[in-house]
Amino acid sequence: MALILDGKQVAAAEKGDLIAKVAALKDKGFTCGLAIIMVGDNPASRIYMNRLDKLAKSIGMASHPYHLPADTPQEEVLALIDKLNADPDIDGIIPMMPMPAHINADIIGEGILAQKDVDAIHPYNVGLFASGKSVWAASTPRAVMAILDFYGIELSGRHAVVIGRSNVVGKPMTHLLLSRNATVTVCHSKTVNLADIVRQADVIVAAVGYPRLVKAEMVKPGAVVVDVGINEVESGIVGDVDYDEVVKVAGAITPVPGGVGAVSTIMVMQAVLRDFEVLHK
Ligand code: NAP
């Protein structure tokens, strides 16, 4: 049976560290502030916003959620972002994605002050990260690295296969693995012979959004399997990996829920603290 890579345990360790750092800042008279912007009523965004709000408060940060109606014009969202950019009580800004169709996510990303850009969506931060000059990527790929590091999983020289090439998960994941000297293969919807490629991996990161896509026969015995997927099916939430079968062949595996998702929100808080430190240098 595989070692279970328990995201809740990783999150608890990181949370303890954050609480101590935020408390130390409070003693000096500072409070870290996070602004969360949600436009419309996407149920997943609402859950994520509430989770971030609760977590920020439990860590001792100030949370400022802004829930705007679905028909809010883009200019109004940008005006709010301008106000938050200039607000000394706000250290980090995170917009909930996806936004309604009339709002251009790229323009929202460009509007956020680079130093307050929690999820690394401003082109300046994307460029720094892609060129290897910064390790600050979106929260989810950083959560994957936090889990691998917590369990001491070696990456140097190992073959990692990332399934998915989105800007928020797959691509930054690839760069982070490369930065640790893994040999990385990226697969996507046009990949031919996905199973053959995945079977060669020492480390698999699945970030597709397709329930139980990765089957046991696609996994080399002993491989490390990280499941980023969150898919709603009749029985509840499942990942992109057929957990019940893959757990029998993998060397280590993250569950869903209780894996990557449990750590992603903590990574957001870590980024707010980083932004605070940059802004108060
Ligand atoms: P996305 O933007 O839809 O990207 C999905 C990627 O998977 C695309 O690159 C797509 O290829 C690829 N793909 C689709 N079908 C495939 C197939 N049959 N074989 C191989 N590749 C395939 O999704 P995302 O935002 O990256 O999210 C991926 C999953 O992670 C979702 O389940 C999402 O809910 C979850 N997620 C979890 C967290 C967390 O904190 N745990 C955070 C964010 C996302 P093309 O590029 O060719 O279209």
CSV table of C-alpha atoms and ligand atoms in Angstrom, one decimal:
chain,number,residue,atom,x,y,z
A,1,MET,CA,0.0,0.0,0.0
A,2,ALA,CA,1.2,3.5,-0.8
A,3,LEU,CA,2.2,6.1,1.8
A,4,ILE,CA,-0.7,8.5,2.1
A,5,LEU,CA,0.5,12.1,1.6
A,6,ASP,CA,-1.8,13.8,4.0
A,7,GLY,CA,-2.5,17.4,3.0
A,8,LYS,CA,-4.2,18.1,6.3
A,9,GLN,CA,-1.0,17.3,8.2
A,10,VAL,CA,1.1,19.5,5.9
A,11,ALA,CA,-1.5,22.3,6.2
A,12,ALA,CA,-1.4,22.0,10.1
A,13,ALA,CA,2.4,22.4,10.2
A,14,GLU,CA,2.4,25.4,7.8
A,15,LYS,CA,-0.5,27.0,9.7
A,16,GLY,CA,1.3,26.8,13.0
A,17,ASP,CA,4.3,28.6,11.4
A,18,LEU,CA,2.0,31.3,9.9
A,19,ILE,CA,0.2,31.9,13.2
A,20,ALA,CA,3.5,32.5,15.0
A,21,LYS,CA,4.7,34.9,12.3
A,22,VAL,CA,1.5,36.9,12.1
A,23,ALA,CA,1.4,37.1,16.0
A,24,ALA,CA,5.0,38.4,16.0
A,25,LEU,CA,3.9,41.1,13.5
A,26,LYS,CA,0.9,42.0,15.7
A,27,ASP,CA,3.2,42.5,18.6
A,28,LYS,CA,5.0,45.1,16.5
A,29,GLY,CA,1.6,46.8,15.7
A,30,PHE,CA,1.1,45.3,12.2
A,31,THR,CA,-1.9,43.4,10.8
A,32,CYS,CA,-1.7,41.6,7.5
A,33,GLY,CA,-4.7,42.2,5.3
A,34,LEU,CA,-6.2,40.1,2.6
A,35,ALA,CA,-8.8,41.3,0.1
A,36,ILE,CA,-10.9,38.7,-1.7
A,37,ILE,CA,-12.9,39.7,-4.7
A,38,MET,CA,-15.8,37.7,-6.0
A,39,VAL,CA,-18.0,38.8,-8.9
A,40,GLY,CA,-21.2,36.7,-9.4
A,41,ASP,CA,-22.4,33.6,-7.8
A,42,ASN,CA,-20.1,30.7,-8.9
A,43,PRO,CA,-20.8,28.1,-6.1
A,44,ALA,CA,-17.1,26.8,-6.1
A,45,SER,CA,-15.9,30.4,-5.8
A,46,ARG,CA,-18.2,31.1,-3.0
A,47,ILE,CA,-16.9,28.0,-1.1
A,48,TYR,CA,-13.3,29.0,-1.8
A,49,MET,CA,-13.9,32.7,-0.7
A,50,ASN,CA,-15.6,31.6,2.6
A,51,ARG,CA,-12.7,29.1,3.2
A,52,LEU,CA,-10.1,31.8,2.7
A,53,ASP,CA,-12.0,34.3,4.8
A,54,LYS,CA,-12.3,31.9,7.7
A,55,LEU,CA,-8.7,30.7,7.4
A,56,ALA,CA,-7.3,34.3,7.3
A,57,LYS,CA,-9.2,35.2,10.4
A,58,SER,CA,-8.1,32.0,12.2
A,59,ILE,CA,-4.5,32.9,11.5
A,60,GLY,CA,-4.9,36.4,12.9
A,61,MET,CA,-5.0,38.3,9.5
A,62,ALA,CA,-7.6,40.8,8.6
A,63,SER,CA,-9.9,39.5,5.8
A,64,HIS,CA,-11.8,41.8,3.5
A,65,PRO,CA,-14.2,39.9,1.3
A,66,TYR,CA,-15.9,41.8,-1.5
A,67,HIS,CA,-18.8,40.1,-3.1
A,68,LEU,CA,-20.1,42.0,-6.2
A,69,PRO,CA,-23.2,41.3,-8.3
A,70,ALA,CA,-22.7,39.2,-11.5
A,71,ASP,CA,-23.5,42.2,-13.7
A,72,THR,CA,-20.9,44.5,-12.2
A,73,PRO,CA,-19.1,46.3,-15.1
A,74,GLN,CA,-15.4,45.5,-15.5
A,75,GLU,CA,-14.6,49.2,-14.9
A,76,GLU,CA,-16.1,48.9,-11.4
A,77,VAL,CA,-14.1,45.8,-10.5
A,78,LEU,CA,-11.0,47.7,-11.7
A,79,ALA,CA,-11.9,50.7,-9.7
A,80,LEU,CA,-12.2,48.5,-6.5
A,81,ILE,CA,-8.8,47.0,-7.3
A,82,ASP,CA,-7.3,50.5,-7.7
A,83,LYS,CA,-8.7,51.4,-4.3
A,84,LEU,CA,-7.3,48.2,-2.7
A,85,ASN,CA,-3.9,48.8,-4.4
A,86,ALA,CA,-3.7,52.1,-2.7
A,87,ASP,CA,-5.0,50.9,0.7
A,88,PRO,CA,-2.2,50.5,3.3
A,89,ASP,CA,-4.3,48.0,5.3
A,90,ILE,CA,-4.4,45.6,2.3
A,91,ASP,CA,-1.3,43.5,1.6
A,92,GLY,CA,-2.7,40.9,-0.7
A,93,ILE,CA,-5.5,40.8,-3.3
A,94,ILE,CA,-7.0,37.6,-4.7
A,95,PRO,CA,-9.8,37.5,-7.3
A,96,MET,CA,-12.0,34.4,-7.5
A,97,MET,CA,-11.9,32.8,-10.9
A,98,PRO,CA,-13.7,32.3,-13.2
A,99,MET,CA,-15.3,35.7,-13.3
A,100,PRO,CA,-18.5,36.4,-15.4
A,101,ALA,CA,-17.9,36.3,-19.2
A,102,HIS,CA,-17.9,40.1,-19.6
A,103,ILE,CA,-14.9,40.4,-17.4
A,104,ASN,CA,-11.4,39.8,-18.9
A,105,ALA,CA,-9.4,37.9,-16.4
A,106,ASP,CA,-6.1,39.1,-18.0
A,107,ILE,CA,-7.1,42.7,-17.4
A,108,ILE,CA,-8.0,42.0,-13.8
A,109,GLY,CA,-4.6,40.4,-13.3
A,110,GLU,CA,-2.8,43.4,-14.9
A,111,GLY,CA,-4.8,45.7,-12.6
A,112,ILE,CA,-3.6,44.2,-9.4
A,113,LEU,CA,-0.4,45.9,-8.0
A,114,ALA,CA,2.3,43.3,-8.6
A,115,GLN,CA,3.4,43.5,-4.9
A,116,LYS,CA,-0.1,42.6,-3.8
A,117,ASP,CA,-0.7,39.9,-6.4
A,118,VAL,CA,-1.3,36.9,-4.1
A,119,ASP,CA,-1.8,34.3,-6.9
A,120,ALA,CA,0.9,35.4,-9.2
A,121,ILE,CA,-1.4,36.4,-12.1
A,122,HIS,CA,0.1,39.8,-12.9
A,123,PRO,CA,2.3,39.5,-16.1
A,124,TYR,CA,5.3,40.9,-14.1
A,125,ASN,CA,5.1,38.0,-11.6
A,126,VAL,CA,4.3,35.5,-14.3
A,127,GLY,CA,7.5,36.6,-16.2
A,128,LEU,CA,9.7,36.6,-13.0
A,129,PHE,CA,8.5,33.1,-12.2
A,130,ALA,CA,8.7,31.7,-15.7
A,131,SER,CA,12.3,32.9,-16.1
A,132,GLY,CA,13.3,31.3,-12.8
A,133,LYS,CA,13.9,34.6,-11.0
A,134,SER,CA,11.1,33.9,-8.4
A,135,VAL,CA,9.6,30.8,-6.9
A,136,TRP,CA,6.3,32.5,-6.2
A,137,ALA,CA,3.7,30.8,-8.4
A,138,ALA,CA,0.0,30.3,-7.9
A,139,SER,CA,-1.0,28.7,-4.7
A,140,THR,CA,-1.9,25.2,-6.0
A,141,PRO,CA,1.4,24.3,-7.6
A,142,ARG,CA,3.2,25.6,-4.5
A,143,ALA,CA,0.9,23.4,-2.4
A,144,VAL,CA,2.1,20.4,-4.4
A,145,MET,CA,5.7,21.3,-3.7
A,146,ALA,CA,4.9,21.8,0.0
A,147,ILE,CA,3.5,18.3,0.2
A,148,LEU,CA,6.5,16.8,-1.6
A,149,ASP,CA,8.9,18.7,0.6
A,150,PHE,CA,7.1,17.8,3.8
A,151,TYR,CA,7.4,14.1,3.0
A,152,GLY,CA,11.1,14.5,1.8
A,153,ILE,CA,10.4,13.3,-1.7
A,154,GLU,CA,13.4,13.7,-3.9
A,155,LEU,CA,12.9,15.3,-7.2
A,156,SER,CA,16.4,15.8,-8.6
A,157,GLY,CA,17.0,13.6,-11.7
A,158,ARG,CA,13.6,12.0,-11.4
A,159,HIS,CA,11.1,11.9,-14.3
A,160,ALA,CA,8.0,13.9,-13.5
A,161,VAL,CA,4.9,13.8,-15.7
A,162,VAL,CA,2.5,16.7,-15.3
A,163,ILE,CA,-0.9,16.1,-16.9
A,164,GLY,CA,-2.5,19.5,-17.7
A,165,ARG,CA,-1.0,22.7,-19.0
A,166,SER,CA,-3.2,25.4,-17.5
A,167,ASN,CA,-1.7,28.8,-16.5
A,168,VAL,CA,-2.8,28.3,-12.9
A,169,VAL,CA,-1.7,24.7,-12.3
A,170,GLY,CA,0.0,22.7,-15.1
A,171,LYS,CA,2.5,25.3,-16.4
A,172,PRO,CA,3.7,26.7,-13.1
A,173,MET,CA,3.9,23.1,-11.8
A,174,THR,CA,6.3,22.3,-14.6
A,175,HIS,CA,8.5,25.3,-13.8
A,176,LEU,CA,8.6,24.4,-10.1
A,177,LEU,CA,9.6,20.8,-10.8
A,178,LEU,CA,12.2,21.9,-13.3
A,179,SER,CA,13.6,24.3,-10.7
A,180,ARG,CA,14.2,21.2,-8.5
A,181,ASN,CA,16.1,19.4,-11.3
A,182,ALA,CA,13.3,17.0,-12.2
A,183,THR,CA,13.1,15.9,-15.9
A,184,VAL,CA,9.6,17.1,-16.8
A,185,THR,CA,7.1,15.9,-19.4
A,186,VAL,CA,3.9,17.9,-19.8
A,187,CYS,CA,0.8,16.1,-21.2
A,188,HIS,CA,-2.5,17.7,-22.3
A,189,SER,CA,-5.7,16.9,-24.2
A,190,LYS,CA,-3.8,16.4,-27.5
A,191,THR,CA,-1.1,14.1,-26.1
A,192,VAL,CA,-1.0,10.8,-27.9
A,193,ASN,CA,-0.4,7.6,-25.8
A,194,LEU,CA,-1.0,9.3,-22.5
A,195,ALA,CA,-0.9,6.0,-20.6
A,196,ASP,CA,2.5,5.1,-22.1
A,197,ILE,CA,4.0,8.4,-21.1
A,198,VAL,CA,2.5,8.5,-17.6
A,199,ARG,CA,3.8,4.9,-17.0
A,200,GLN,CA,7.4,6.2,-17.3
A,201,ALA,CA,7.0,8.7,-14.5
A,202,ASP,CA,8.6,8.6,-11.1
A,203,VAL,CA,6.3,11.4,-10.1
A,204,ILE,CA,2.9,12.1,-11.5
A,205,VAL,CA,1.0,15.3,-11.0
A,206,ALA,CA,-2.6,15.1,-12.4
A,207,ALA,CA,-4.3,18.5,-13.0
A,208,VAL,CA,-6.9,17.8,-15.6
A,209,GLY,CA,-10.4,18.1,-14.2
A,210,TYR,CA,-11.5,14.6,-15.4
A,211,PRO,CA,-12.7,12.2,-12.7
A,212,ARG,CA,-10.4,9.1,-12.2
A,213,LEU,CA,-8.5,9.6,-15.5
A,214,VAL,CA,-5.3,8.1,-14.1
A,215,LYS,CA,-5.8,4.3,-13.8
A,216,ALA,CA,-3.6,1.8,-11.9
A,217,GLU,CA,-2.2,0.4,-15.2
A,218,MET,CA,-0.9,3.9,-16.1
A,219,VAL,CA,1.2,4.0,-12.9
A,220,LYS,CA,4.7,2.6,-12.5
A,221,PRO,CA,4.8,0.6,-9.3
A,222,GLY,CA,6.3,2.8,-6.5
A,223,ALA,CA,5.6,6.1,-8.3
A,224,VAL,CA,4.6,9.2,-6.4
A,225,VAL,CA,1.1,10.3,-7.4
A,226,VAL,CA,-0.2,13.8,-6.7
A,227,ASP,CA,-3.8,14.5,-7.5
A,228,VAL,CA,-4.8,18.1,-8.0
A,229,GLY,CA,-8.2,17.4,-9.5
A,230,ILE,CA,-11.4,18.3,-7.8
A,231,ASN,CA,-14.4,16.7,-9.6
A,232,GLU,CA,-18.0,16.5,-8.4
A,233,VAL,CA,-19.5,13.1,-9.1
A,234,GLU,CA,-22.7,11.5,-7.8
A,235,SER,CA,-20.8,9.9,-4.9
A,236,GLY,CA,-19.2,13.2,-3.9
A,237,ILE,CA,-15.8,14.8,-4.7
A,238,VAL,CA,-13.1,12.7,-6.5
A,239,GLY,CA,-9.8,13.6,-8.0
A,240,ASP,CA,-8.3,12.9,-11.4
A,241,VAL,CA,-6.8,9.7,-10.2
A,242,ASP,CA,-8.6,6.4,-9.6
A,243,TYR,CA,-7.5,6.5,-6.0
A,244,ASP,CA,-8.9,3.1,-4.8
A,245,GLU,CA,-6.9,1.2,-7.5
A,246,VAL,CA,-3.8,3.5,-7.8
A,247,VAL,CA,-3.2,3.4,-4.0
A,248,LYS,CA,-2.4,-0.3,-4.5
A,249,VAL,CA,0.5,0.3,-6.9
A,250,ALA,CA,1.8,3.8,-6.1
A,251,GLY,CA,4.6,4.4,-3.6
A,252,ALA,CA,2.9,7.5,-2.3
A,253,ILE,CA,-0.3,9.2,-3.1
A,254,THR,CA,-2.4,12.3,-2.2
A,255,PRO,CA,-6.1,11.7,-1.4
A,256,VAL,CA,-9.0,13.8,-2.6
A,257,PRO,CA,-10.2,15.5,-0.5
A,258,GLY,CA,-7.5,16.0,2.1
A,259,GLY,CA,-4.6,16.3,-0.3
A,260,VAL,CA,-3.5,19.3,-2.4
A,261,GLY,CA,-6.7,21.3,-1.7
A,262,ALA,CA,-6.1,21.3,2.0
A,263,VAL,CA,-2.7,23.0,1.5
A,264,SER,CA,-3.6,25.4,-1.3
A,265,THR,CA,-5.5,27.8,1.0
A,266,ILE,CA,-2.6,27.9,3.4
A,267,MET,CA,-0.3,28.8,0.5
A,268,VAL,CA,-2.6,31.8,-0.2
A,269,MET,CA,-2.0,33.0,3.4
A,270,GLN,CA,1.8,32.4,3.0
A,271,ALA,CA,1.7,34.7,-0.1
A,272,VAL,CA,-0.1,37.4,1.8
A,273,LEU,CA,2.6,37.4,4.5
A,274,ARG,CA,5.2,37.5,1.7
A,275,ASP,CA,3.4,40.5,0.2
A,276,PHE,CA,3.3,42.2,3.6
A,277,GLU,CA,7.1,41.7,3.9
A,278,VAL,CA,7.7,43.1,0.4
A,279,LEU,CA,5.5,46.1,1.0
A,280,HIS,CA,7.0,46.9,4.4
A,281,LYS,CA,10.7,46.5,3.4
B,1,NAP,P1,-8.1,23.5,-16.9
B,1,NAP,O1,-7.7,25.0,-17.0
B,1,NAP,O2,-9.4,23.1,-17.4
B,1,NAP,O3,-6.9,22.7,-17.6
B,1,NAP,C1,-7.0,21.3,-17.7
B,1,NAP,C2,-5.8,20.7,-18.4
B,1,NAP,O4,-6.0,19.3,-18.6
B,1,NAP,C3,-5.7,21.3,-19.8
B,1,NAP,O5,-4.3,21.6,-20.1
B,1,NAP,C4,-6.2,20.2,-20.8
B,1,NAP,O6,-5.5,20.2,-22.0
B,1,NAP,C5,-5.8,19.0,-19.9
B,1,NAP,N1,-6.7,17.9,-20.3
B,1,NAP,C6,-8.0,17.8,-20.5
B,1,NAP,N2,-8.4,16.6,-20.8
B,1,NAP,C7,-7.3,15.8,-20.9
B,1,NAP,C8,-7.1,14.5,-21.2
B,1,NAP,N3,-8.1,13.7,-21.5
B,1,NAP,N4,-5.9,14.0,-21.1
B,1,NAP,C9,-4.8,14.8,-20.8
B,1,NAP,N5,-5.0,16.1,-20.5
B,1,NAP,C10,-6.2,16.6,-20.5
B,1,NAP,O7,-8.0,23.1,-15.3
B,1,NAP,P2,-7.1,23.6,-14.1
B,1,NAP,O8,-7.6,24.9,-13.7
B,1,NAP,O9,-5.7,23.4,-14.4
B,1,NAP,O10,-7.6,22.5,-13.0
B,1,NAP,C11,-7.3,21.2,-13.2
B,1,NAP,C12,-8.0,20.4,-12.0
B,1,NAP,O11,-7.5,20.8,-10.8
B,1,NAP,C13,-9.5,20.7,-11.9
B,1,NAP,O12,-10.2,19.5,-11.4
B,1,NAP,C14,-9.6,21.7,-10.9
B,1,NAP,O13,-10.9,21.7,-10.2
B,1,NAP,C15,-8.5,21.3,-10.0
B,1,NAP,N6,-7.9,22.4,-9.2
B,1,NAP,C16,-7.6,22.1,-7.9
B,1,NAP,C17,-7.1,23.1,-7.0
B,1,NAP,C18,-6.7,22.7,-5.6
B,1,NAP,O14,-6.4,23.6,-4.8
B,1,NAP,N7,-6.7,21.4,-5.3
B,1,NAP,C19,-6.8,24.3,-7.5
B,1,NAP,C20,-7.0,24.6,-8.9
B,1,NAP,C21,-7.6,23.6,-9.7
B,1,NAP,P3,-5.6,21.3,-23.1
B,1,NAP,O15,-4.6,22.4,-22.6
B,1,NAP,O16,-5.1,20.7,-24.3
B,1,NAP,O17,-7.0,21.8,-23.2
